[in-house]
């Protein structure tokens, strides 16, 4: 929840420059700036504040409700031992992907569109298993997968490994929260800063930016997370009075776009929203991002900004409430959502929807496998019983 509020606010922090300068610098490397205007600064500040209010309202009302008594679900909770085959299967899938991503990155991208989210999910499936088993060997294997994935990313200048590390670190903090001291928390903070710095470094190398002190400072203060509010500059400047409202169309397109891409290709249809450019409906050349507040504003104006933040924070609060028991799928869902927050808020809700869809399909796969196992065991017992009866008859 803190990560959500932080990521929601960070892109707006560049507005503080308007207090002493004549231009707002969103991304100096990309030459994205706009002149300071009292009206546009007020509108930006209002949108930012409404989003925070929506989040705090959700926090207030959810905290008024009683916590769910998870003892009711203990018998139905999935134990970590029962998912070991599933976890090792996704460990193998992760290894195959990392090897292919490292050796043949262009071919992998050509065949599998949007595969990065699936790779992150696969590694988290195994990490959640390793975390709950609390075995050093398993944890080392999972962190080895994460490091291998990070290396495969850096080979092509991508930074998707950052969200994976965020999900793993937050999952670890959540699981071991009762044992984490202030010193350990500070160490985790240092690791988080290191992950951020590595992302900035890769971004600079990818764009062939010289590693000078001035450029490093600019990339730390004004990275691509600032540029994703650029569409809002146009929205709040030219469409403040609601002449462009879509009344939920983009949210509908997101839900429709949850189906895998091959299904659209099979029926000759065009997928409304893709991970390659989740904000294509408000495209700015060279950018694919759109802040969550911009999505809400595009659909329902200021009320949309409030409702978007309200429902998003409510979802996180409910997941947090239901993640208190020692259940594998609860911890996994917690980490999947944690890993999606940055992409979710900066590039579109398609990322969190894909995480949720992966989770639902994984649960269905697990339950289907367990049901099939029961059927086969029952059939085997029946065959054995028939064999014993036949022997008795003889």
Short mmCIF file of C-alpha atoms in Angstrom, two decimals, residues 54-349:
data_model
loop_
_atom_site.label_atom_id
_atom_site.label_comp_id
_atom_site.label_asym_id
_atom_site.label_seq_id
_atom_site.Cartn_x
_atom_site.Cartn_y
_atom_site.Cartn_z
CA UNK A 54 -9.44 8.28 -2.80
CA UNK A 55 -6.70 6.00 -1.45
CA UNK A 56 -7.06 7.32 2.11
CA UNK A 57 -10.85 7.00 1.99
CA UNK A 58 -10.46 3.32 1.05
CA UNK A 59 -7.97 2.85 3.88
CA UNK A 60 -10.34 4.50 6.36
CA UNK A 61 -13.46 2.54 5.47
CA UNK A 62 -11.76 -0.84 5.12
CA UNK A 63 -10.17 -0.38 8.55
CA UNK A 64 -13.66 0.15 10.00
CA UNK A 65 -14.64 -3.38 9.03
CA UNK A 66 -13.74 -6.41 11.10
CA UNK A 67 -10.86 -8.54 9.97
CA UNK A 68 -11.83 -11.86 8.42
CA UNK A 69 -11.43 -14.81 10.74
CA UNK A 70 -9.04 -16.89 8.70
CA UNK A 71 -9.51 -19.95 10.93
CA UNK A 72 -12.62 -20.62 8.88
CA UNK A 73 -10.42 -21.17 5.82
CA UNK A 74 -7.68 -23.23 7.47
CA UNK A 75 -9.07 -26.53 6.23
CA UNK A 76 -9.40 -25.18 2.69
CA UNK A 77 -6.04 -23.37 2.68
CA UNK A 78 -3.52 -24.84 0.30
CA UNK A 79 -0.43 -26.13 2.08
CA UNK A 80 2.99 -25.42 0.65
CA UNK A 81 3.81 -29.14 0.37
CA UNK A 82 0.92 -29.70 -2.03
CA UNK A 83 2.30 -27.26 -4.62
CA UNK A 84 5.84 -28.60 -4.83
CA UNK A 85 5.36 -30.19 -8.28
CA UNK A 86 3.73 -27.03 -9.60
CA UNK A 87 6.55 -24.89 -8.19
CA UNK A 88 9.29 -27.05 -9.69
CA UNK A 89 7.49 -27.08 -13.04
CA UNK A 90 7.56 -23.28 -13.16
CA UNK A 91 11.17 -23.33 -12.00
CA UNK A 92 11.98 -25.38 -15.10
CA UNK A 93 9.94 -23.03 -17.28
CA UNK A 94 11.85 -20.06 -15.82
CA UNK A 95 15.21 -21.68 -16.54
CA UNK A 96 14.24 -22.41 -20.14
CA UNK A 97 13.04 -18.85 -20.64
CA UNK A 98 16.16 -17.29 -19.10
CA UNK A 99 18.40 -19.39 -21.33
CA UNK A 100 16.36 -18.55 -24.44
CA UNK A 101 16.13 -14.87 -23.44
CA UNK A 102 19.91 -14.73 -23.05
CA UNK A 103 20.88 -16.61 -26.19
CA UNK A 104 18.08 -15.60 -28.59
CA UNK A 105 16.40 -12.41 -27.30
CA UNK A 106 15.10 -11.19 -30.68
CA UNK A 107 13.60 -14.55 -31.59
CA UNK A 108 11.92 -14.85 -28.18
CA UNK A 109 10.35 -11.40 -28.51
CA UNK A 110 9.16 -12.18 -32.03
CA UNK A 111 7.35 -15.35 -30.96
CA UNK A 112 6.10 -14.40 -27.49
CA UNK A 113 4.56 -10.94 -27.17
CA UNK A 114 4.28 -9.68 -23.59
CA UNK A 115 6.23 -12.68 -22.26
CA UNK A 116 8.05 -10.62 -19.63
CA UNK A 117 5.07 -10.58 -17.27
CA UNK A 118 4.74 -14.36 -17.56
CA UNK A 119 8.45 -14.78 -16.76
CA UNK A 120 8.11 -12.64 -13.64
CA UNK A 121 5.06 -14.66 -12.56
CA UNK A 122 6.86 -17.97 -13.12
CA UNK A 123 9.80 -17.00 -10.93
CA UNK A 124 7.46 -15.72 -8.20
CA UNK A 125 5.57 -19.05 -8.25
CA UNK A 126 8.77 -20.83 -7.26
CA UNK A 127 9.94 -18.08 -4.89
CA UNK A 128 6.66 -18.22 -2.93
CA UNK A 129 7.20 -21.97 -2.54
CA UNK A 130 10.80 -21.47 -1.42
CA UNK A 131 9.80 -18.70 0.98
CA UNK A 132 7.17 -20.77 2.77
CA UNK A 133 9.39 -23.86 2.89
CA UNK A 134 12.13 -21.67 4.42
CA UNK A 135 14.90 -23.88 3.02
CA UNK A 136 18.20 -22.19 2.26
CA UNK A 137 18.76 -24.27 -0.86
CA UNK A 138 15.37 -23.41 -2.31
CA UNK A 139 15.84 -19.71 -1.57
CA UNK A 140 19.23 -19.77 -3.26
CA UNK A 141 17.68 -21.39 -6.35
CA UNK A 142 14.93 -18.76 -6.50
CA UNK A 143 17.34 -15.86 -6.12
CA UNK A 144 19.53 -17.51 -8.74
CA UNK A 145 16.54 -17.43 -11.10
CA UNK A 146 16.02 -13.75 -10.32
CA UNK A 147 19.67 -12.89 -10.95
CA UNK A 148 19.67 -14.91 -14.17
CA UNK A 149 16.54 -13.08 -15.32
CA UNK A 150 18.14 -9.75 -14.46
CA UNK A 151 21.21 -10.66 -16.51
CA UNK A 152 19.02 -11.69 -19.46
CA UNK A 153 17.25 -8.32 -19.20
CA UNK A 154 20.46 -6.34 -19.15
CA UNK A 155 21.62 -8.08 -22.32
CA UNK A 156 18.98 -6.10 -24.23
CA UNK A 157 18.85 -3.02 -22.00
CA UNK A 158 15.50 -3.85 -20.39
CA UNK A 159 14.58 -3.16 -16.77
CA UNK A 160 11.67 -5.51 -16.10
CA UNK A 161 13.75 -7.33 -13.50
CA UNK A 162 13.19 -4.36 -11.16
CA UNK A 163 9.54 -5.28 -10.57
CA UNK A 164 10.56 -8.89 -9.92
CA UNK A 165 13.00 -7.85 -7.20
CA UNK A 166 10.38 -5.51 -5.73
CA UNK A 167 7.86 -8.34 -5.50
CA UNK A 168 10.41 -10.69 -3.94
CA UNK A 169 11.63 -8.13 -1.40
CA UNK A 170 8.11 -7.11 -0.33
CA UNK A 171 7.07 -10.75 -0.10
CA UNK A 172 10.08 -11.49 2.10
CA UNK A 173 9.35 -8.49 4.32
CA UNK A 174 5.74 -9.54 4.67
CA UNK A 175 6.59 -13.15 5.53
CA UNK A 176 9.35 -12.35 8.01
CA UNK A 177 7.87 -9.08 9.32
CA UNK A 178 7.74 -10.31 12.91
CA UNK A 179 11.46 -11.08 12.82
CA UNK A 180 12.72 -8.01 10.94
CA UNK A 181 14.59 -5.50 13.07
CA UNK A 182 15.28 -1.87 12.23
CA UNK A 183 18.80 -2.75 11.02
CA UNK A 184 17.46 -5.45 8.73
CA UNK A 185 14.85 -3.06 7.39
CA UNK A 186 17.56 -0.48 6.66
CA UNK A 187 19.55 -3.14 4.82
CA UNK A 188 16.51 -3.96 2.71
CA UNK A 189 16.15 -0.23 2.00
CA UNK A 190 19.74 -0.14 0.77
CA UNK A 191 19.05 -3.12 -1.49
CA UNK A 192 15.96 -1.37 -2.87
CA UNK A 193 18.05 1.71 -3.68
CA UNK A 194 20.57 -0.57 -5.38
CA UNK A 195 17.82 -2.05 -7.55
CA UNK A 196 16.71 1.49 -8.47
CA UNK A 197 20.26 2.53 -9.32
CA UNK A 198 20.73 -0.54 -11.52
CA UNK A 199 17.57 0.35 -13.43
CA UNK A 200 18.81 3.90 -13.94
CA UNK A 201 22.22 2.63 -15.09
CA UNK A 202 20.67 0.26 -17.63
CA UNK A 203 18.40 3.02 -18.87
CA UNK A 204 21.41 5.28 -19.50
CA UNK A 205 23.40 2.56 -21.22
CA UNK A 206 20.43 1.66 -23.44
CA UNK A 207 20.11 5.27 -24.60
CA UNK A 208 23.89 5.74 -24.99
CA UNK A 209 23.93 8.52 -22.38
CA UNK A 210 27.42 9.33 -21.00
CA UNK A 211 27.81 8.29 -17.36
CA UNK A 212 28.65 11.75 -16.06
CA UNK A 213 27.70 13.06 -12.64
CA UNK A 214 25.21 15.52 -14.13
CA UNK A 215 23.50 12.88 -16.31
CA UNK A 216 23.26 10.40 -13.43
CA UNK A 217 21.65 13.07 -11.23
CA UNK A 218 19.16 13.93 -13.98
CA UNK A 219 18.21 10.30 -14.55
CA UNK A 220 17.70 9.74 -10.83
CA UNK A 221 15.49 12.81 -10.43
CA UNK A 222 13.77 12.81 -13.83
CA UNK A 223 13.41 9.34 -15.24
CA UNK A 224 10.71 7.87 -17.46
CA UNK A 225 8.33 7.75 -14.48
CA UNK A 226 8.05 11.55 -14.83
CA UNK A 227 7.39 11.38 -18.55
CA UNK A 228 4.28 9.24 -18.09
CA UNK A 229 2.33 12.31 -16.91
CA UNK A 230 2.99 14.02 -20.24
CA UNK A 231 -0.40 12.95 -21.64
CA UNK A 232 -1.97 14.62 -18.61
CA UNK A 233 -0.40 17.93 -19.60
CA UNK A 234 -2.54 17.83 -22.74
CA UNK A 235 -5.55 16.41 -20.89
CA UNK A 236 -5.56 19.07 -18.19
CA UNK A 237 -4.72 21.87 -20.64
CA UNK A 238 -7.14 21.15 -23.47
CA UNK A 239 -9.81 18.78 -22.11
CA UNK A 240 -10.42 20.03 -18.58
CA UNK A 241 -14.14 20.50 -19.13
CA UNK A 242 -14.81 16.92 -20.18
CA UNK A 243 -15.24 17.22 -23.93
CA UNK A 244 -13.33 13.97 -24.47
CA UNK A 245 -14.76 11.66 -21.79
CA UNK A 246 -14.87 7.98 -22.73
CA UNK A 247 -17.24 6.88 -19.92
CA UNK A 248 -15.41 3.66 -19.11
CA UNK A 249 -14.39 2.57 -22.62
CA UNK A 250 -10.71 2.17 -21.76
CA UNK A 251 -11.58 0.05 -18.70
CA UNK A 252 -13.83 -2.11 -20.86
CA UNK A 253 -11.02 -2.47 -23.42
CA UNK A 254 -8.66 -3.56 -20.65
CA UNK A 255 -11.00 -6.33 -19.55
CA UNK A 256 -11.59 -7.46 -23.14
CA UNK A 257 -7.82 -7.47 -23.72
CA UNK A 258 -7.17 -10.01 -20.95
CA UNK A 259 -7.53 -12.90 -23.37
CA UNK A 260 -4.24 -14.23 -24.85
CA UNK A 261 -3.16 -12.64 -28.13
CA UNK A 262 -3.43 -15.89 -30.20
CA UNK A 263 -7.21 -15.90 -29.60
CA UNK A 264 -7.55 -12.53 -31.32
CA UNK A 265 -5.35 -13.70 -34.18
CA UNK A 266 -7.44 -16.85 -34.61
CA UNK A 267 -10.65 -14.86 -35.02
CA UNK A 268 -8.98 -12.13 -37.07
CA UNK A 269 -9.69 -9.49 -34.41
CA UNK A 270 -7.50 -6.67 -33.13
CA UNK A 271 -6.63 -6.66 -29.44
CA UNK A 272 -7.80 -3.30 -28.03
CA UNK A 273 -4.89 -2.81 -25.61
CA UNK A 274 -1.51 -4.55 -25.71
CA UNK A 275 1.43 -4.52 -23.31
CA UNK A 276 3.63 -3.11 -26.06
CA UNK A 277 1.75 0.19 -25.79
CA UNK A 278 -0.96 0.14 -23.12
CA UNK A 279 -1.80 3.82 -23.67
CA UNK A 280 -2.14 3.69 -27.44
CA UNK A 281 -5.50 5.43 -27.07
CA UNK A 282 -3.58 8.52 -25.92
CA UNK A 283 -0.35 8.14 -27.79
CA UNK A 284 2.68 10.42 -27.53
CA UNK A 285 5.48 9.46 -29.88
CA UNK A 286 8.28 7.64 -28.09
CA UNK A 287 6.24 7.00 -24.95
CA UNK A 288 3.86 4.22 -24.02
CA UNK A 289 2.96 5.24 -20.50
CA UNK A 290 -0.09 6.80 -18.92
CA UNK A 291 -0.47 7.54 -15.23
CA UNK A 292 -3.44 5.87 -13.53
CA UNK A 293 -4.90 9.29 -12.72
CA UNK A 294 -4.89 10.06 -16.45
CA UNK A 295 -6.88 6.91 -17.16
CA UNK A 296 -9.50 7.83 -14.58
CA UNK A 297 -9.66 11.42 -15.84
CA UNK A 298 -10.00 10.27 -19.45
CA UNK A 299 -13.06 8.20 -18.60
CA UNK A 300 -14.98 10.11 -15.92
CA UNK A 301 -13.09 13.32 -15.22
CA UNK A 302 -12.15 14.18 -11.64
CA UNK A 303 -14.68 11.66 -10.30
CA UNK A 304 -12.84 9.00 -12.30
CA UNK A 305 -9.57 9.94 -10.62
CA UNK A 306 -11.20 9.47 -7.21
CA UNK A 307 -12.89 6.17 -8.07
CA UNK A 308 -9.79 4.70 -9.74
CA UNK A 309 -7.67 5.28 -6.63
CA UNK A 310 -10.51 4.18 -4.32
CA UNK A 311 -11.07 0.82 -6.00
CA UNK A 312 -7.34 0.18 -6.49
CA UNK A 313 -6.49 0.75 -2.84
CA UNK A 314 -9.51 -1.31 -1.75
CA UNK A 315 -8.19 -4.24 -3.80
CA UNK A 316 -4.77 -4.01 -2.14
CA UNK A 317 -6.32 -3.74 1.32
CA UNK A 318 -8.48 -6.81 0.77
CA UNK A 319 -5.49 -8.83 -0.44
CA UNK A 320 -3.51 -7.66 2.58
CA UNK A 321 -6.33 -8.74 4.90
CA UNK A 322 -6.57 -12.20 3.37
CA UNK A 323 -2.81 -12.76 3.33
CA UNK A 324 -2.41 -13.24 7.06
CA UNK A 325 -2.73 -17.01 7.03
CA UNK A 326 0.01 -19.43 6.06
CA UNK A 327 -1.41 -20.23 2.65
CA UNK A 328 0.73 -20.53 -0.44
CA UNK A 329 -1.69 -18.84 -2.83
CA UNK A 330 -2.29 -15.91 -0.49
CA UNK A 331 1.41 -15.11 -0.35
CA UNK A 332 1.77 -15.61 -4.09
CA UNK A 333 -1.10 -13.20 -4.83
CA UNK A 334 0.48 -10.67 -2.47
CA UNK A 335 3.77 -10.80 -4.39
CA UNK A 336 2.14 -10.78 -7.83
CA UNK A 337 0.30 -7.56 -6.99
CA UNK A 338 3.44 -6.07 -5.42
CA UNK A 339 5.37 -6.75 -8.61
CA UNK A 340 2.66 -5.14 -10.75
CA UNK A 341 2.23 -1.83 -8.92
CA UNK A 342 4.85 0.23 -10.77
CA UNK A 343 3.75 -0.92 -14.22
CA UNK A 344 0.11 -0.74 -13.14
CA UNK A 345 0.26 2.91 -12.08
CA UNK A 346 2.64 4.15 -14.76
CA UNK A 347 1.73 2.13 -17.84
CA UNK A 348 -1.82 0.88 -17.41
CA UNK A 349 -4.01 -1.48 -15.39
#
